[in-house]
mmCIF file of C-alpha atoms in Angstrom:
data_model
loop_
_atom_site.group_PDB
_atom_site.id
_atom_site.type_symbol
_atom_site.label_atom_id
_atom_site.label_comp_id
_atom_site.label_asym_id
_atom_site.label_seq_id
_atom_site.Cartn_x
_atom_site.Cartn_y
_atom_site.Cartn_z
ATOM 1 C CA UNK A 111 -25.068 -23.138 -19.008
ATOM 2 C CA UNK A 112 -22.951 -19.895 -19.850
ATOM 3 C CA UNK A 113 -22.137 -17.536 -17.166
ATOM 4 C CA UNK A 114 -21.671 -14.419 -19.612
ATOM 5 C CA UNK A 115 -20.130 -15.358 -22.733
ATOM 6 C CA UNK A 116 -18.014 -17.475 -21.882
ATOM 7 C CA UNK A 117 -17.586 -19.492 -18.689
ATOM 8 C CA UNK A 118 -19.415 -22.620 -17.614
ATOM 9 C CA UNK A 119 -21.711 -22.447 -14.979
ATOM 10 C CA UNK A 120 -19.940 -25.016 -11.994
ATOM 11 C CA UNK A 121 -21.211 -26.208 -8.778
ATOM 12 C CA UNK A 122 -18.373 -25.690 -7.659
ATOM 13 C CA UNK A 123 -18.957 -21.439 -7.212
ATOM 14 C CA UNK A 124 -22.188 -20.358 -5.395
ATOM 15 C CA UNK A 125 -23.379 -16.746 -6.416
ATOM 16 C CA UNK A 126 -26.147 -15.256 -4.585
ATOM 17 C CA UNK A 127 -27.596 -11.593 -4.834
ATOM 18 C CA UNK A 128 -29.051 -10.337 -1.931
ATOM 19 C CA UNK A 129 -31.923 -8.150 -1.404
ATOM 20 C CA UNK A 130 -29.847 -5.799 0.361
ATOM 21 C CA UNK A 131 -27.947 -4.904 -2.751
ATOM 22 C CA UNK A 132 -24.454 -7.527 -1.728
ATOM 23 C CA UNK A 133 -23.372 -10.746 -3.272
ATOM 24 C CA UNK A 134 -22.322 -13.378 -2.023
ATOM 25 C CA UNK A 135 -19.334 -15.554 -3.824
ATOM 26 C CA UNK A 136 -19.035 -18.933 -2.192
ATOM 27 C CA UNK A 137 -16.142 -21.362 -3.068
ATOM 28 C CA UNK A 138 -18.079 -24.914 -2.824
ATOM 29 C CA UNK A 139 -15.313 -27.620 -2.860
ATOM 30 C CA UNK A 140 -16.177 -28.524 0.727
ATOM 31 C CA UNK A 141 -13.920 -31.825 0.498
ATOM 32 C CA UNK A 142 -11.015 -30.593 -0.388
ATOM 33 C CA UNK A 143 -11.129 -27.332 1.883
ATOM 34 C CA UNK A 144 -12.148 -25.087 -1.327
ATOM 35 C CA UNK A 145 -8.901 -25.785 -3.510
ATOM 36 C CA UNK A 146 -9.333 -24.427 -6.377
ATOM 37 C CA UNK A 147 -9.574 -25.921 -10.096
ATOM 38 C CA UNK A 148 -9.395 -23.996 -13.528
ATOM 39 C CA UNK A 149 -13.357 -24.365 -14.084
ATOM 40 C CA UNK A 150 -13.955 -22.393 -10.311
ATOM 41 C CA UNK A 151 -11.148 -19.630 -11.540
ATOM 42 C CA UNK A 152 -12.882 -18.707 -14.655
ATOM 43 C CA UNK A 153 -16.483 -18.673 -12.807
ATOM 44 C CA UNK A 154 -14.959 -16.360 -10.217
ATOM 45 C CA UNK A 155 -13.754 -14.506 -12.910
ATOM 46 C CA UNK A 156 -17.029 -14.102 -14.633
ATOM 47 C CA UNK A 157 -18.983 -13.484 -11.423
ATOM 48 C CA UNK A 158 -16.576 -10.739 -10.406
ATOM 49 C CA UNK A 159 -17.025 -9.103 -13.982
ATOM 50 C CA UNK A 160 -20.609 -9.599 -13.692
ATOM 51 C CA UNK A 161 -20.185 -7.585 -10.210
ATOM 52 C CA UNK A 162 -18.954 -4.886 -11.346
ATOM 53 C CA UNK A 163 -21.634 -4.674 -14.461
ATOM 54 C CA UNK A 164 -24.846 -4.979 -12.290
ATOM 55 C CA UNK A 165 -26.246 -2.022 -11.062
ATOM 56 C CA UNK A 166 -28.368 -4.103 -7.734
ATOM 57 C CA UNK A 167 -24.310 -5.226 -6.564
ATOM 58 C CA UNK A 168 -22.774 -2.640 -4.083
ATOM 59 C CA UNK A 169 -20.867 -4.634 -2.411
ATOM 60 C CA UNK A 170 -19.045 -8.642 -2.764
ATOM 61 C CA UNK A 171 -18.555 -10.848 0.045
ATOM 62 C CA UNK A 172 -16.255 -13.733 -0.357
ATOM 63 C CA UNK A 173 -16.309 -17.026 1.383
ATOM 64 C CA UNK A 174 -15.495 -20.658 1.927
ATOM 65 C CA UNK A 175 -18.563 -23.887 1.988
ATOM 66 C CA UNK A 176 -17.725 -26.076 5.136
ATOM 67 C CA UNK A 177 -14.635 -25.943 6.992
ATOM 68 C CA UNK A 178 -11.816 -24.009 5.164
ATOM 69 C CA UNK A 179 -12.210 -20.857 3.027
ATOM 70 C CA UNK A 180 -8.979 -21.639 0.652
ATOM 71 C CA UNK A 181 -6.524 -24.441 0.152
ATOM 72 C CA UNK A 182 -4.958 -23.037 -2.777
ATOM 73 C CA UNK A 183 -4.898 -25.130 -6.107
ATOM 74 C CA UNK A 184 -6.649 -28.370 -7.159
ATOM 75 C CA UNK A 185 -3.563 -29.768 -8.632
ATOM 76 C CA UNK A 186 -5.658 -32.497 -9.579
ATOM 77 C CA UNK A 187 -8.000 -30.046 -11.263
ATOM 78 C CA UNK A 188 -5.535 -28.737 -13.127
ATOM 79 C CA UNK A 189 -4.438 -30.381 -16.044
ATOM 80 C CA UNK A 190 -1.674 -31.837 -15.527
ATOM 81 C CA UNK A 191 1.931 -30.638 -14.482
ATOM 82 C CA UNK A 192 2.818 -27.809 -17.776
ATOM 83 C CA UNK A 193 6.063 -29.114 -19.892
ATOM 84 C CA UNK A 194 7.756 -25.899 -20.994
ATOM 85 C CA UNK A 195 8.496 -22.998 -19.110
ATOM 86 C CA UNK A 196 5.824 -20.281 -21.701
ATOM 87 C CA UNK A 197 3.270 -23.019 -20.402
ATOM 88 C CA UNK A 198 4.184 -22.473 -16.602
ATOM 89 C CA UNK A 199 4.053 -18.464 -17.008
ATOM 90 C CA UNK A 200 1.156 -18.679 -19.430
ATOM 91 C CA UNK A 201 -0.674 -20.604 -16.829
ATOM 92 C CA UNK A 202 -0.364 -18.138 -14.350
ATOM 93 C CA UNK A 203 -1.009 -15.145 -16.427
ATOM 94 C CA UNK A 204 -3.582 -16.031 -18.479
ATOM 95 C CA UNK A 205 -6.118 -17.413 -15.571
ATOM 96 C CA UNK A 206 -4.907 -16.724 -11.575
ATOM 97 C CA UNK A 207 -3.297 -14.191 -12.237
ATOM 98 C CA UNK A 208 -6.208 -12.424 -13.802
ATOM 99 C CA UNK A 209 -8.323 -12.744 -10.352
ATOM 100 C CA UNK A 210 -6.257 -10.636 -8.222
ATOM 101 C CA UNK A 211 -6.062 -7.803 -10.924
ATOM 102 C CA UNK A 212 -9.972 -8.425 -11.198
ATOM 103 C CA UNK A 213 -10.719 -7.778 -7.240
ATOM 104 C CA UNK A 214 -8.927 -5.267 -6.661
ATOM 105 C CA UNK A 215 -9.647 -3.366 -10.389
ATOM 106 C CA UNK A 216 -13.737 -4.086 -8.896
ATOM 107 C CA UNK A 217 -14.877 -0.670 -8.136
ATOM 108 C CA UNK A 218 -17.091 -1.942 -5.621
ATOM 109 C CA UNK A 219 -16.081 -3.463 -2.001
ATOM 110 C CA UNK A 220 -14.941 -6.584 -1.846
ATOM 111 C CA UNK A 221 -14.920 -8.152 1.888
ATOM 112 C CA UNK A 222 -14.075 -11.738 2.541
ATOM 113 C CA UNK A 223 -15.332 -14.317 5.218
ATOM 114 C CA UNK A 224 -12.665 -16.735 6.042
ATOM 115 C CA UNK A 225 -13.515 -19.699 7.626
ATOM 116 C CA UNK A 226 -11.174 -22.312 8.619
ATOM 117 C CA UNK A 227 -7.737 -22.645 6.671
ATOM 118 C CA UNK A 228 -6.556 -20.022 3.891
ATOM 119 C CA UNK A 229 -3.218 -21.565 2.654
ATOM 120 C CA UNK A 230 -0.882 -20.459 -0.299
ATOM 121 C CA UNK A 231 -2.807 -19.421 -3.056
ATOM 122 C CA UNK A 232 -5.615 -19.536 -0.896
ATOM 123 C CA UNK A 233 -4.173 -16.899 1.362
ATOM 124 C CA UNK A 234 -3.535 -15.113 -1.255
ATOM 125 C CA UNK A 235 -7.353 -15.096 -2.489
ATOM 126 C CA UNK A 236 -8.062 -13.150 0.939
ATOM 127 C CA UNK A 237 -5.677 -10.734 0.523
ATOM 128 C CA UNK A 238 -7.308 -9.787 -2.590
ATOM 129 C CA UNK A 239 -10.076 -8.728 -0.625
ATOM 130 C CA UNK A 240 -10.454 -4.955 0.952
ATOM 131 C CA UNK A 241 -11.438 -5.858 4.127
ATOM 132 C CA UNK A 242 -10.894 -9.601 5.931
ATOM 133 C CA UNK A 243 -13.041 -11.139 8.559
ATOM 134 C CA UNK A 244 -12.217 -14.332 10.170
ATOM 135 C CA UNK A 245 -13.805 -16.912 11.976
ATOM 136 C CA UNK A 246 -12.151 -18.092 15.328
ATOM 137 C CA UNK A 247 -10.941 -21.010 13.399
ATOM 138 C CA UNK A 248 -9.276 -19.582 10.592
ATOM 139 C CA UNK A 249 -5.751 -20.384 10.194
ATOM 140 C CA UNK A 250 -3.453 -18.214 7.472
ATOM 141 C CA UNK A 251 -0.171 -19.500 5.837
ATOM 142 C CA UNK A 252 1.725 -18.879 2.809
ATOM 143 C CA UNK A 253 3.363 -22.377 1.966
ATOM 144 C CA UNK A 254 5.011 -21.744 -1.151
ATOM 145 C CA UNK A 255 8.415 -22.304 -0.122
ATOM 146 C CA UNK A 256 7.598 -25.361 1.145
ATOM 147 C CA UNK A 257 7.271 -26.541 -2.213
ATOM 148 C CA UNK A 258 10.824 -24.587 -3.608
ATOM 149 C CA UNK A 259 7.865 -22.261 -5.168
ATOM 150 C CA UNK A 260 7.510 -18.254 -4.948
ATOM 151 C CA UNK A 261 3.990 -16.636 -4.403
ATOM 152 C CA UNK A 262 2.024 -16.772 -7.927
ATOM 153 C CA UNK A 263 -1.169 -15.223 -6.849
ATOM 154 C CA UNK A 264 -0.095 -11.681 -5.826
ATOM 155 C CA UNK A 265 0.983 -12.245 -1.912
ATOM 156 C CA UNK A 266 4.366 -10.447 -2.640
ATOM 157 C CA UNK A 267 2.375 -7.471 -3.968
ATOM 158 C CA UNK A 268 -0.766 -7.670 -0.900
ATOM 159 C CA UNK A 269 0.728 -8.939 2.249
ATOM 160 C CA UNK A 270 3.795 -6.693 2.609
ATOM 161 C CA UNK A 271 0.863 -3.552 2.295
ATOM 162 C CA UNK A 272 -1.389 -4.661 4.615
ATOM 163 C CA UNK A 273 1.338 -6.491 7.070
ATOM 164 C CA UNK A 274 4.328 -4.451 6.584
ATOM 165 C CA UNK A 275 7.455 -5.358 4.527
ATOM 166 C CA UNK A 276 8.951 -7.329 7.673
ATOM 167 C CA UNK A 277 5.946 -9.187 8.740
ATOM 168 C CA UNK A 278 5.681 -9.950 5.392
ATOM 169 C CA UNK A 279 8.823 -11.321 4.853
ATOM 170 C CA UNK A 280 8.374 -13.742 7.909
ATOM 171 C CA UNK A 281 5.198 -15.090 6.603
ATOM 172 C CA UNK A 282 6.391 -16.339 3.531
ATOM 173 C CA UNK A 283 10.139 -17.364 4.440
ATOM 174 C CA UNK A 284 8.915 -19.299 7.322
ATOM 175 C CA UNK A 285 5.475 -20.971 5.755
ATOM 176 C CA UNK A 286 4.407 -20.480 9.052
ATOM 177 C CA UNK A 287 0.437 -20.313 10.789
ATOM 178 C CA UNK A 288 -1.429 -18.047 11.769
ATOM 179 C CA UNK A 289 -4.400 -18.138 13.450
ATOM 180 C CA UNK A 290 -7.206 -15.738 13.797
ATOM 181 C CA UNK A 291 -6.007 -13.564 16.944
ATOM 182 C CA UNK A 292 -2.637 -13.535 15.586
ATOM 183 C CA UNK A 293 -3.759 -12.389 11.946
ATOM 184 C CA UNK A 294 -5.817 -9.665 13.860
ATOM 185 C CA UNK A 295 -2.531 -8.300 15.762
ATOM 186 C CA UNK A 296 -0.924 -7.984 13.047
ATOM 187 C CA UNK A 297 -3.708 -6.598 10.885
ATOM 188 C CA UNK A 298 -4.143 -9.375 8.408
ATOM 189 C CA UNK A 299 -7.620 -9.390 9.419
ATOM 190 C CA UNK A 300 -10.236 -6.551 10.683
ATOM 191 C CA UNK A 301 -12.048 -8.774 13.233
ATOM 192 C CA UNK A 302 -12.747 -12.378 14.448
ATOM 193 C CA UNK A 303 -15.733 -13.826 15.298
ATOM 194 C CA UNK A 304 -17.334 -16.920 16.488
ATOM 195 C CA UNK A 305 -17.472 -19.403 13.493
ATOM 196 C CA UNK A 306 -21.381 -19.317 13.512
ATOM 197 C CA UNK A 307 -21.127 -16.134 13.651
ATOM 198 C CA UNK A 308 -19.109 -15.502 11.158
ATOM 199 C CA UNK A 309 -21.479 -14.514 7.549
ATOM 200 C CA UNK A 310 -23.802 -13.023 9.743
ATOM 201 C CA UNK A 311 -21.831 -10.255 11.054
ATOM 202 C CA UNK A 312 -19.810 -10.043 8.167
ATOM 203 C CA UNK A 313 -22.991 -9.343 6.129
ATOM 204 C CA UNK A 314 -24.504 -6.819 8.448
ATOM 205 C CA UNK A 315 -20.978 -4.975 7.820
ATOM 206 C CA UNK A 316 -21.319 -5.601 3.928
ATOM 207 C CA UNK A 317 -25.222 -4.415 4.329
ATOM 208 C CA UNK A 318 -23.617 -0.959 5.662
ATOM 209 C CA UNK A 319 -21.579 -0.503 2.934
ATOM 210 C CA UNK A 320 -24.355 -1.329 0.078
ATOM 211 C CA UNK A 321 -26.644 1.218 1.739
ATOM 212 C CA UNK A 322 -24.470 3.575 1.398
ATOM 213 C CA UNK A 323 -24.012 6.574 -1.763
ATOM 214 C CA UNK A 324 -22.628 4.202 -4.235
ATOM 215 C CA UNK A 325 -20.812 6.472 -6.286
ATOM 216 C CA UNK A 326 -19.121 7.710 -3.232
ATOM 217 C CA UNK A 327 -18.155 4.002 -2.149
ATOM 218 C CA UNK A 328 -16.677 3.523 -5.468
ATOM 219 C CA UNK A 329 -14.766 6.711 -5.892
ATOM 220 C CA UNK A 330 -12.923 6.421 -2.122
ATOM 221 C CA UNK A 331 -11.927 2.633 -3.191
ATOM 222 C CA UNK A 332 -10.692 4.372 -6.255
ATOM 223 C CA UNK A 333 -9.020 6.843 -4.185
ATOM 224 C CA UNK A 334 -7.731 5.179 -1.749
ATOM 225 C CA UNK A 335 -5.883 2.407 -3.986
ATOM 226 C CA UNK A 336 -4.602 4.666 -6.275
ATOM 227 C CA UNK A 337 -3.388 7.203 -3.244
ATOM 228 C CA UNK A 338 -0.754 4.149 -2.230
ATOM 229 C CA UNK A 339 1.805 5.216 -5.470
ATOM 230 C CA UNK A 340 0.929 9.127 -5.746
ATOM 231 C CA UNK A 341 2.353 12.216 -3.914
ATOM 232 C CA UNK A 342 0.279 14.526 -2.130
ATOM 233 C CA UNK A 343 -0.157 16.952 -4.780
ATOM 234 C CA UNK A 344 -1.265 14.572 -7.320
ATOM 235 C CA UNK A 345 -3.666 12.806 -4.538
ATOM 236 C CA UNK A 346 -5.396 16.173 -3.996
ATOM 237 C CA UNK A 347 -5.588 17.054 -7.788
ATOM 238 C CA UNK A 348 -7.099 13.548 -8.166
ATOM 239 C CA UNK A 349 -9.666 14.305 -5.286
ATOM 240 C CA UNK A 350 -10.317 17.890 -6.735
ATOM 241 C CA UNK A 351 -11.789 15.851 -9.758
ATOM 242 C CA UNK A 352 -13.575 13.301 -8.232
ATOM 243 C CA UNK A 353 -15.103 15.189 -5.650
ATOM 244 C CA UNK A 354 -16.412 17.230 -8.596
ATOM 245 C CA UNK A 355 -17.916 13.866 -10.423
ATOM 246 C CA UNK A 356 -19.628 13.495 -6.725
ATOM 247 C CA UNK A 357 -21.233 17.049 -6.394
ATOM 248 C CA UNK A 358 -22.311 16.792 -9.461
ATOM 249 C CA UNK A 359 -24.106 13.234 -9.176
ATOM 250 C CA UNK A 360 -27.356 12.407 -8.829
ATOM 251 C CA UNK A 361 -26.376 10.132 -5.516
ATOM 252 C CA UNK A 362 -25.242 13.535 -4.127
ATOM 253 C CA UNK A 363 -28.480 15.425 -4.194
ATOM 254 C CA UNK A 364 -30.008 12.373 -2.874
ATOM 255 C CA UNK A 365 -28.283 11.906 0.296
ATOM 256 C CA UNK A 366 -28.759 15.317 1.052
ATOM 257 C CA UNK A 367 -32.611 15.540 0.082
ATOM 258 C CA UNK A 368 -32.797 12.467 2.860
ATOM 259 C CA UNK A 369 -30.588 14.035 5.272
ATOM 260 C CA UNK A 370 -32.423 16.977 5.304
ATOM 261 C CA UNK A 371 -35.741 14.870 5.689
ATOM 262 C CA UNK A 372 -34.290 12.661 8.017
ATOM 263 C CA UNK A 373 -34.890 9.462 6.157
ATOM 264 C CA UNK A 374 -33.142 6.494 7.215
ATOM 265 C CA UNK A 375 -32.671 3.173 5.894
ATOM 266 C CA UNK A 376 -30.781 1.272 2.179
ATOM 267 C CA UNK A 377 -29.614 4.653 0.278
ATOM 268 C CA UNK A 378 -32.620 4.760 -2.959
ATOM 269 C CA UNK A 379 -30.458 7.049 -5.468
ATOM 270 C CA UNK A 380 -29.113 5.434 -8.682
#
């Protein structure tokens, strides 16, 4: 059936919403470590749309069935190799490259679970992600040069801001791995966990967030993405406006109504 409009409904994406307001996107191609075909791309694209449309989402996790969260493409998924170089760029335009534009335009939080390997384009569908948890098995590479390729998936745009320009640079010249204490040095990821530990205490962080003003959530993701290519003036003038959108909200009046009666517990405003 139609997710939407438009995309077919495929086994392999699990969607889940939670009663604690957070859904869960699972990548379910177990047997090949979750690479990716063109029929899983357009249902993450649909879900993520659908995210940001339904009022009971708050907040997205991301994760991986079995043992790997990502192995980048399903070149056997794919098609077929493209013959003329419009076909190569359309190929990347028109469909992967419409998934990292699509997490990080989400005005909701996006955190991602990764489990066992995230490689290439897989890596690169983490770093999409606002925050990154791993499980003590997760192992991070960017392979592309292996393959005389560059990034296509937005790693040259991601990694250098949440790595730094140099780290960066040694990732993806070198193809090399890194594993979950390493990727938390260098802040690729916020924490590590046991494996089986992994959704659960990625969840209760995602749970936080959800109960939380949701206007509020969405305006400092706003904030703080757009804040990364303004000056200081412009950042405050920005604030100056959205804080006014926030005073002026009805999830404003009722965080303070249950401050101020000491209720605790999922936030109940709009």
């Amino acid at each position: 059936r139609l997710i939407g409009r438009t995309c077919l409904l495929t086994d392999k994406l699990l969607f889940n919403v939670r009663p604690d307001n957070v859904a869960v996107i699972t990548f379910n191609n177990p047997e090949k470590l979750n690479a990716f075909s063109n029929e899983m791309l357009d249902a993450y694209l649909a879900r993520l749309a659908e995210c940001g449309e339904r009022d009971d989402v708050r907040c997205v996790v991301v994760t991986g069935a079995g043992r790997g969260f990502c192995s980048g493409g399903d070149t056997g998924g794919m098609g077929g190799a493209p013959t003329t170089v419009t076909a190569v760029k359309s190929g990347l335009w028109d469909r992967i490259q419409k998934i990292s534009q699509a997490v990080q335009q989400l005005d909701k939080p996006v955190l991602a679970a990764v489990n066992g390997v995230a490689v290439g384009a897989g890596m690169d569908m983490a770093l999409h992600a606002d925050i990154r948890y791993a499980g003590a098995s997760a192992r991070f590479a960017e392979t592309y040069v292996r393959m005389g390729l560059v990034p296509g998936n937005g790693a040259c745009w991601f990694l250098p801001r949440i790595v730094g320009v140099q780290k960066a640079l040694e990732l993806l010249w070198t193809s090399k791995f890194v594993d979950a204490e390493e990727a938390k040095a260098i802040g690729l990821v916020m924490d590590v966990y046991p494996d089986d530990q992994l959704m659960e205490k990625t969840l209760e962080t995602a749970s936080k967030i959800a109960a939380g003003a949701p206007i509020s959530v969405r305006l400092i993701k706003r904030l703080v993405y757009q804040n990364q290519t303004m000056d200081l003036r412009s950042s405050l003038d920005m604030v100056s406006s959205h804080m006014t959108l926030a005073r002026m909200s009805e999830d404003h009046v009722e965080a303070i109504t249950a401050w101020r009666e000491k209720r605790t517990g999922n936030y109940t405003g709009s």
